mmCIF file with all atom_site columns, C-alpha atoms in Angstrom:
data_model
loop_
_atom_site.group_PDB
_atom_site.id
_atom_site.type_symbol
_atom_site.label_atom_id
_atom_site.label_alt_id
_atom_site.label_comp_id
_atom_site.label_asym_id
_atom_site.label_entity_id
_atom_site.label_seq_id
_atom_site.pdbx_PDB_ins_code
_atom_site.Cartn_x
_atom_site.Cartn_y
_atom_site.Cartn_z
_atom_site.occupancy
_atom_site.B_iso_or_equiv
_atom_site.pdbx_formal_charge
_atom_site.auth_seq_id
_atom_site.auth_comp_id
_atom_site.auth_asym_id
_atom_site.auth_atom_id
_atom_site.pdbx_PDB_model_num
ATOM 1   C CA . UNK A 1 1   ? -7.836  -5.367  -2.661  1.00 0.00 ? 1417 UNK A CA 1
ATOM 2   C CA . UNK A 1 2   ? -6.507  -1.904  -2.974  1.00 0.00 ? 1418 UNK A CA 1
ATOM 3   C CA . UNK A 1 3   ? -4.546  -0.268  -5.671  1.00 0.00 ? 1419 UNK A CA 1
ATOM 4   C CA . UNK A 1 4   ? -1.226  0.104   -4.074  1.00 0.00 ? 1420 UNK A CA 1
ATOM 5   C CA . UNK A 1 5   ? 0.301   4.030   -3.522  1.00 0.00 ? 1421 UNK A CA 1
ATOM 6   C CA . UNK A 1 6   ? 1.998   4.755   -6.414  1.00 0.00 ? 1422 UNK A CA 1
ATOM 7   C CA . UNK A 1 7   ? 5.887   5.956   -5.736  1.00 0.00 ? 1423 UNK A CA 1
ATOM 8   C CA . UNK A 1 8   ? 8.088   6.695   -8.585  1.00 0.00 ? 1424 UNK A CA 1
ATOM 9   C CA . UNK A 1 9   ? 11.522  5.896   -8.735  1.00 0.00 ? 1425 UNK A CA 1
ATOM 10  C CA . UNK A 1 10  ? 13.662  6.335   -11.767 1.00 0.00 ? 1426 UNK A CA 1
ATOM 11  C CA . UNK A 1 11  ? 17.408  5.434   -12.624 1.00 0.00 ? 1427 UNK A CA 1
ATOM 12  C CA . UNK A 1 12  ? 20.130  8.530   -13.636 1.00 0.00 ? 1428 UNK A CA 1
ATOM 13  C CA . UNK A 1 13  ? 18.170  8.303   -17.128 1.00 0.00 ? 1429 UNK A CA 1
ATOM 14  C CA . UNK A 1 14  ? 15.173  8.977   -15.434 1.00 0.00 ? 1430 UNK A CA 1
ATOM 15  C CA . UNK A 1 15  ? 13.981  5.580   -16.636 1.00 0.00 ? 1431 UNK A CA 1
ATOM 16  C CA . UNK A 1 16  ? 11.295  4.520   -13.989 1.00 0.00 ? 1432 UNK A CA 1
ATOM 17  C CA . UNK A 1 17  ? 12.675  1.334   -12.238 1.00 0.00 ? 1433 UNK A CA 1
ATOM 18  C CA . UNK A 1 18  ? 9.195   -0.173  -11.173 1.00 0.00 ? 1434 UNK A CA 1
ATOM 19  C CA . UNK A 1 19  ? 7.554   -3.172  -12.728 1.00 0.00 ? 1435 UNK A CA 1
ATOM 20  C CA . UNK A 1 20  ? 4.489   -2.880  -13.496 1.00 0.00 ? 1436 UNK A CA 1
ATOM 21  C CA . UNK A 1 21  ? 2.975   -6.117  -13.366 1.00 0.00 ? 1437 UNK A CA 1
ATOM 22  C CA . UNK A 1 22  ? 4.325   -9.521  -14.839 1.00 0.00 ? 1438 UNK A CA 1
ATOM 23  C CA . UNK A 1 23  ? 6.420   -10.547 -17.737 1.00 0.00 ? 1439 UNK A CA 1
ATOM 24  C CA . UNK A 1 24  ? 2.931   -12.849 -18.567 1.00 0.00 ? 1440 UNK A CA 1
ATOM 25  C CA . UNK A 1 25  ? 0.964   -9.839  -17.749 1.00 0.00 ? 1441 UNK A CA 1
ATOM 26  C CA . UNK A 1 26  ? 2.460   -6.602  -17.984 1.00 0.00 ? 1442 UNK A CA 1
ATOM 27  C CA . UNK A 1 27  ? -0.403  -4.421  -16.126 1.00 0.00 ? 1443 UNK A CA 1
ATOM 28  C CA . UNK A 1 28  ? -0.867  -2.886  -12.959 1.00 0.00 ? 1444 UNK A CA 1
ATOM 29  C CA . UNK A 1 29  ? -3.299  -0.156  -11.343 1.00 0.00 ? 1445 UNK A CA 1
ATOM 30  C CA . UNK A 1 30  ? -2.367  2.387   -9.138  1.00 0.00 ? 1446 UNK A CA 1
ATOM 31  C CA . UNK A 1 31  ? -3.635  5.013   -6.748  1.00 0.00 ? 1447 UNK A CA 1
ATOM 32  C CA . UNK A 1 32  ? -2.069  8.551   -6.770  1.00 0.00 ? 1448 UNK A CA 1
ATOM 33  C CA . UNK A 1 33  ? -2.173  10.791  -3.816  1.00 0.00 ? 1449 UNK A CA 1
ATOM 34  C CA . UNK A 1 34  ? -0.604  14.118  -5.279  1.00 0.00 ? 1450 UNK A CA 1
ATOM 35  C CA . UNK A 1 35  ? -0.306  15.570  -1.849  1.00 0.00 ? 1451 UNK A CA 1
ATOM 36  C CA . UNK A 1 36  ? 1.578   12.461  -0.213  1.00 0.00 ? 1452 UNK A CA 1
ATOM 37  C CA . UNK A 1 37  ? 3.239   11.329  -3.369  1.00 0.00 ? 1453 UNK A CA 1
ATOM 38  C CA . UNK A 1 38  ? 3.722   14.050  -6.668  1.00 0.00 ? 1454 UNK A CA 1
ATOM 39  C CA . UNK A 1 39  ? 5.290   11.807  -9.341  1.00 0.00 ? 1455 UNK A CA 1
ATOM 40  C CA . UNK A 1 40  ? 8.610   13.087  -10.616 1.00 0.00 ? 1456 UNK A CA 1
ATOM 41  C CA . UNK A 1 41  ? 9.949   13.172  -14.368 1.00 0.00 ? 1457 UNK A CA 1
ATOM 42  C CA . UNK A 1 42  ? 10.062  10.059  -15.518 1.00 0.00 ? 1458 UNK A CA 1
ATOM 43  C CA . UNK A 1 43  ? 9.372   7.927   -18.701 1.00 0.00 ? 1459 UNK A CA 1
ATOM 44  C CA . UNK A 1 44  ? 8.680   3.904   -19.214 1.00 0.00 ? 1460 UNK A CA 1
ATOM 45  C CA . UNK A 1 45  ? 7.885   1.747   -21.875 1.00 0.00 ? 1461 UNK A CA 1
ATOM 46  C CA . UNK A 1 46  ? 4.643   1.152   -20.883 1.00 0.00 ? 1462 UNK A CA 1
ATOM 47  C CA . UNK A 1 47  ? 1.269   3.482   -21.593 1.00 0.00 ? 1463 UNK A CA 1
ATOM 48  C CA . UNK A 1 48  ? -0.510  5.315   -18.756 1.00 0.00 ? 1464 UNK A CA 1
ATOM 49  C CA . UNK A 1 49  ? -3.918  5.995   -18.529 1.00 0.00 ? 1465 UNK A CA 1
ATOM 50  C CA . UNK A 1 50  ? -5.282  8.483   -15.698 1.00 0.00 ? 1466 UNK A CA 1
ATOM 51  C CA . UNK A 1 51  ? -8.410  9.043   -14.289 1.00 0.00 ? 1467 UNK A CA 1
ATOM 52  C CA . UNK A 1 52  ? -8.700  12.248  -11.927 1.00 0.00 ? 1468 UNK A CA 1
ATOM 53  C CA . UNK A 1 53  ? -10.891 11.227  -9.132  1.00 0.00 ? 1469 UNK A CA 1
ATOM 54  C CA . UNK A 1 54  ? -10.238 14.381  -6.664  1.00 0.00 ? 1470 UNK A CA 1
ATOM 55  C CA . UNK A 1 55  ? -8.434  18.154  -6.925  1.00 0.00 ? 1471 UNK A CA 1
ATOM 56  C CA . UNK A 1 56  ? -6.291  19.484  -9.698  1.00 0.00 ? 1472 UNK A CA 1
ATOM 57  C CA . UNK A 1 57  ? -2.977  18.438  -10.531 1.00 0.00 ? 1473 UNK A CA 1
ATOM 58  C CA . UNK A 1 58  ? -0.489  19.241  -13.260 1.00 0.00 ? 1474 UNK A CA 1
ATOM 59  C CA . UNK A 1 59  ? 0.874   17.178  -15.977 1.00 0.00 ? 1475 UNK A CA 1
ATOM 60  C CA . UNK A 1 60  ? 3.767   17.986  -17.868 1.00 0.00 ? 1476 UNK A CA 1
ATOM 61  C CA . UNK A 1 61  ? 4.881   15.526  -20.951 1.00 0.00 ? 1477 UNK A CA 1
ATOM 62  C CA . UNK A 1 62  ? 7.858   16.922  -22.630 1.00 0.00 ? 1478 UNK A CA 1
ATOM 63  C CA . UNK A 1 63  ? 7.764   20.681  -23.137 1.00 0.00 ? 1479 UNK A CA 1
ATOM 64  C CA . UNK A 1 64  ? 4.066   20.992  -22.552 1.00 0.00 ? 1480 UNK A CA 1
ATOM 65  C CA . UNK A 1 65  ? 1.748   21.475  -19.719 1.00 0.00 ? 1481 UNK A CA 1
ATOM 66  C CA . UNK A 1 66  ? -2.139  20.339  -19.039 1.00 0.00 ? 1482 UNK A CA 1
ATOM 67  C CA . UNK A 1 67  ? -4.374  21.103  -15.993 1.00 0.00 ? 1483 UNK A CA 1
ATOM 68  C CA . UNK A 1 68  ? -6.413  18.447  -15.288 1.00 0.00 ? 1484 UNK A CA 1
ATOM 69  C CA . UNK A 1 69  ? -9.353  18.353  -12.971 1.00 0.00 ? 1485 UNK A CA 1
ATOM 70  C CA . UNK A 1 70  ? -11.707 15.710  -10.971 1.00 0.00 ? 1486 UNK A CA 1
ATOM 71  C CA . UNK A 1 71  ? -13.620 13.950  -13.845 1.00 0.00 ? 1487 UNK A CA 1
ATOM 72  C CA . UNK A 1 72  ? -10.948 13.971  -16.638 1.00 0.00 ? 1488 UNK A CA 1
ATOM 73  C CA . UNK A 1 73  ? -8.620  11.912  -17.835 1.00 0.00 ? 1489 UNK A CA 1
ATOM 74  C CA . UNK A 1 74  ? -5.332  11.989  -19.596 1.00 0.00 ? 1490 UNK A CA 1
ATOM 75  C CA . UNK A 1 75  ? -2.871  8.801   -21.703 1.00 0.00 ? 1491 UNK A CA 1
ATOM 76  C CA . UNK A 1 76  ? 0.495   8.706   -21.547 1.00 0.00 ? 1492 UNK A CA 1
ATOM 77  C CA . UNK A 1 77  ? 2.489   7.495   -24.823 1.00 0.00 ? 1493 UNK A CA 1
ATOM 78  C CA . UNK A 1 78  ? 4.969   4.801   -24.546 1.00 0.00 ? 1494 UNK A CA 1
ATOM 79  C CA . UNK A 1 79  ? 8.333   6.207   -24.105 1.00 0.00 ? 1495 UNK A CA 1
ATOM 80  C CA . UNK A 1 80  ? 7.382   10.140  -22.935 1.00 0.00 ? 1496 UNK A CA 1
ATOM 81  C CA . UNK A 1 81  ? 9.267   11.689  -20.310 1.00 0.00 ? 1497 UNK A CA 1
ATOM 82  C CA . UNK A 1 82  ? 6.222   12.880  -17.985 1.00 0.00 ? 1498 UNK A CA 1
ATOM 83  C CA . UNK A 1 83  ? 5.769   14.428  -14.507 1.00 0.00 ? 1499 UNK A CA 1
ATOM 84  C CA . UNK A 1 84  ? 2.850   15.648  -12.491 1.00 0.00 ? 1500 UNK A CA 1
ATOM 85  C CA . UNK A 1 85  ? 2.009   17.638  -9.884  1.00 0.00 ? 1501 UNK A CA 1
ATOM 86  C CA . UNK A 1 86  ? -0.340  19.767  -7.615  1.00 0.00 ? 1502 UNK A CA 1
ATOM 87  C CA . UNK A 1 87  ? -1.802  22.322  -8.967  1.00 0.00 ? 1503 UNK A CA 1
ATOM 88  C CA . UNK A 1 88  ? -3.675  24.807  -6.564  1.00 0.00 ? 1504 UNK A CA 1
ATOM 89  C CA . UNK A 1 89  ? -5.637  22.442  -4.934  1.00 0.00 ? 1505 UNK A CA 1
ATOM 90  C CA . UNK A 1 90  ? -3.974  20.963  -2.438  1.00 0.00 ? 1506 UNK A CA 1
ATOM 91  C CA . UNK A 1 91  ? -5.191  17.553  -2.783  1.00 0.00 ? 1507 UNK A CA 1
ATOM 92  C CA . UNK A 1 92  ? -5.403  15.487  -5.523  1.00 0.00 ? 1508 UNK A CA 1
ATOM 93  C CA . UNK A 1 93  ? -5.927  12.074  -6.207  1.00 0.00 ? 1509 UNK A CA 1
ATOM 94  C CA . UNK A 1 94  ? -5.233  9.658   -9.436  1.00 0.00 ? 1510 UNK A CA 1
ATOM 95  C CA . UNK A 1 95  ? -6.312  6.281   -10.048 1.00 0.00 ? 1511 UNK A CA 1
ATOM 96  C CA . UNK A 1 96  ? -3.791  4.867   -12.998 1.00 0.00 ? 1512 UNK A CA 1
ATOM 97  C CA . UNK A 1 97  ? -3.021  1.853   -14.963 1.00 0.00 ? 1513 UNK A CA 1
ATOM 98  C CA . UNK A 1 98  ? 0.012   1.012   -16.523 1.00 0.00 ? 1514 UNK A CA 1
ATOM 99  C CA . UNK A 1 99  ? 0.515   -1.219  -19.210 1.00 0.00 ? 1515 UNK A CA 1
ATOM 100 C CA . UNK A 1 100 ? 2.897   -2.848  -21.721 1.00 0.00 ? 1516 UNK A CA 1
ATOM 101 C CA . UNK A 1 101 ? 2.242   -1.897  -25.623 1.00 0.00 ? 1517 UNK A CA 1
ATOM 102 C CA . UNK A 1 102 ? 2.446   -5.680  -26.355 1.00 0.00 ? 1518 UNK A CA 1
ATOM 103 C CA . UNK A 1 103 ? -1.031  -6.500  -23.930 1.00 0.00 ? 1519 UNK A CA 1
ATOM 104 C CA . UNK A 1 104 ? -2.857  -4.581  -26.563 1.00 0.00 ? 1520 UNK A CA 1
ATOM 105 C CA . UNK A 1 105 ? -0.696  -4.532  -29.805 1.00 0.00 ? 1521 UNK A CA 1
ATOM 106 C CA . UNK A 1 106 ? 1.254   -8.471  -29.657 1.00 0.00 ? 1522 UNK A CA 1
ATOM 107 C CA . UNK A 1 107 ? 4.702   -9.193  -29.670 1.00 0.00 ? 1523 UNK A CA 1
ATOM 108 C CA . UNK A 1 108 ? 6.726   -10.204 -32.529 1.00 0.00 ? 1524 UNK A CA 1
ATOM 109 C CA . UNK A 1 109 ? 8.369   -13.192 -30.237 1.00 0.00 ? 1525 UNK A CA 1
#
C-alpha cells in the first residue's frame, strides 16, 4: 500500500486539521509531490521527519529558510509553524512521517 498524497489543510490559526494516524497510534507516512501539492504554513503537535527523494524544494520554519536536495533530510519540532516549497527544480518529491511526541517520549495519562 501506498503512502497517501499529502494535502495540508489548516484552521484560521494555521493549525493543520489532519490526523495523522490513531489516538492508539498517532503515526502516519506520507508522500509529497511539491509540484502537485506545495505544503502551506502550517504547524501541528506532532514531529515531521522528511526524506527528499527527488528535486529541490524549500523549507521555511519560522523566520528561517533551508534548501534541501534529493538525498537529505530535514525534522520538524513539535509545535513550529513550517512551510515548503519548490525551489528551482520543478519537481520535487518528499516521503514524510508524522508522529505524536508521546509514541516516542510516553504520556503522563
Amino acid at each position: 500500500m501506498e503512502a497517501p498524497l499529502a494535502i495540508t489543510r489548516a484552521d484560521e490559526n494555521g493549525r493543520e486539521t489532519q490526523l495523522h494516524g490513531t489516538t492508539l497510534f498517532p503515526v502516519c507516512c506520507y508522500y509529497d509531490d511539491l509540484a502537485i501539492e506545495p505544503t502551506p504554513w502550517h504547524w501541528h503537535d506532532e514531529f515531521d521527519a522528511v526524506t527528499v527523494i527527488h528535486g529541490r524544494a524549500v523549507v521555511h520554519v519560522g523566520a528561517s529558510s533551508f534548501i534541501v536536495q534529493a538525498g537529505d533530510g530535514f525534522f520538524i519540532n513539535s509545535g513550529q509553524l513550517h512551510a515548503v516549497d519548490l525551489d528551482e527544480d520543478p519537481e520535487c518529491i518528499l516521503h514524510s512521517i508524522s508522529f505524536h511526541p508521546r509514541l516516542v517520549g510516553g504520556s503522563i495519562e
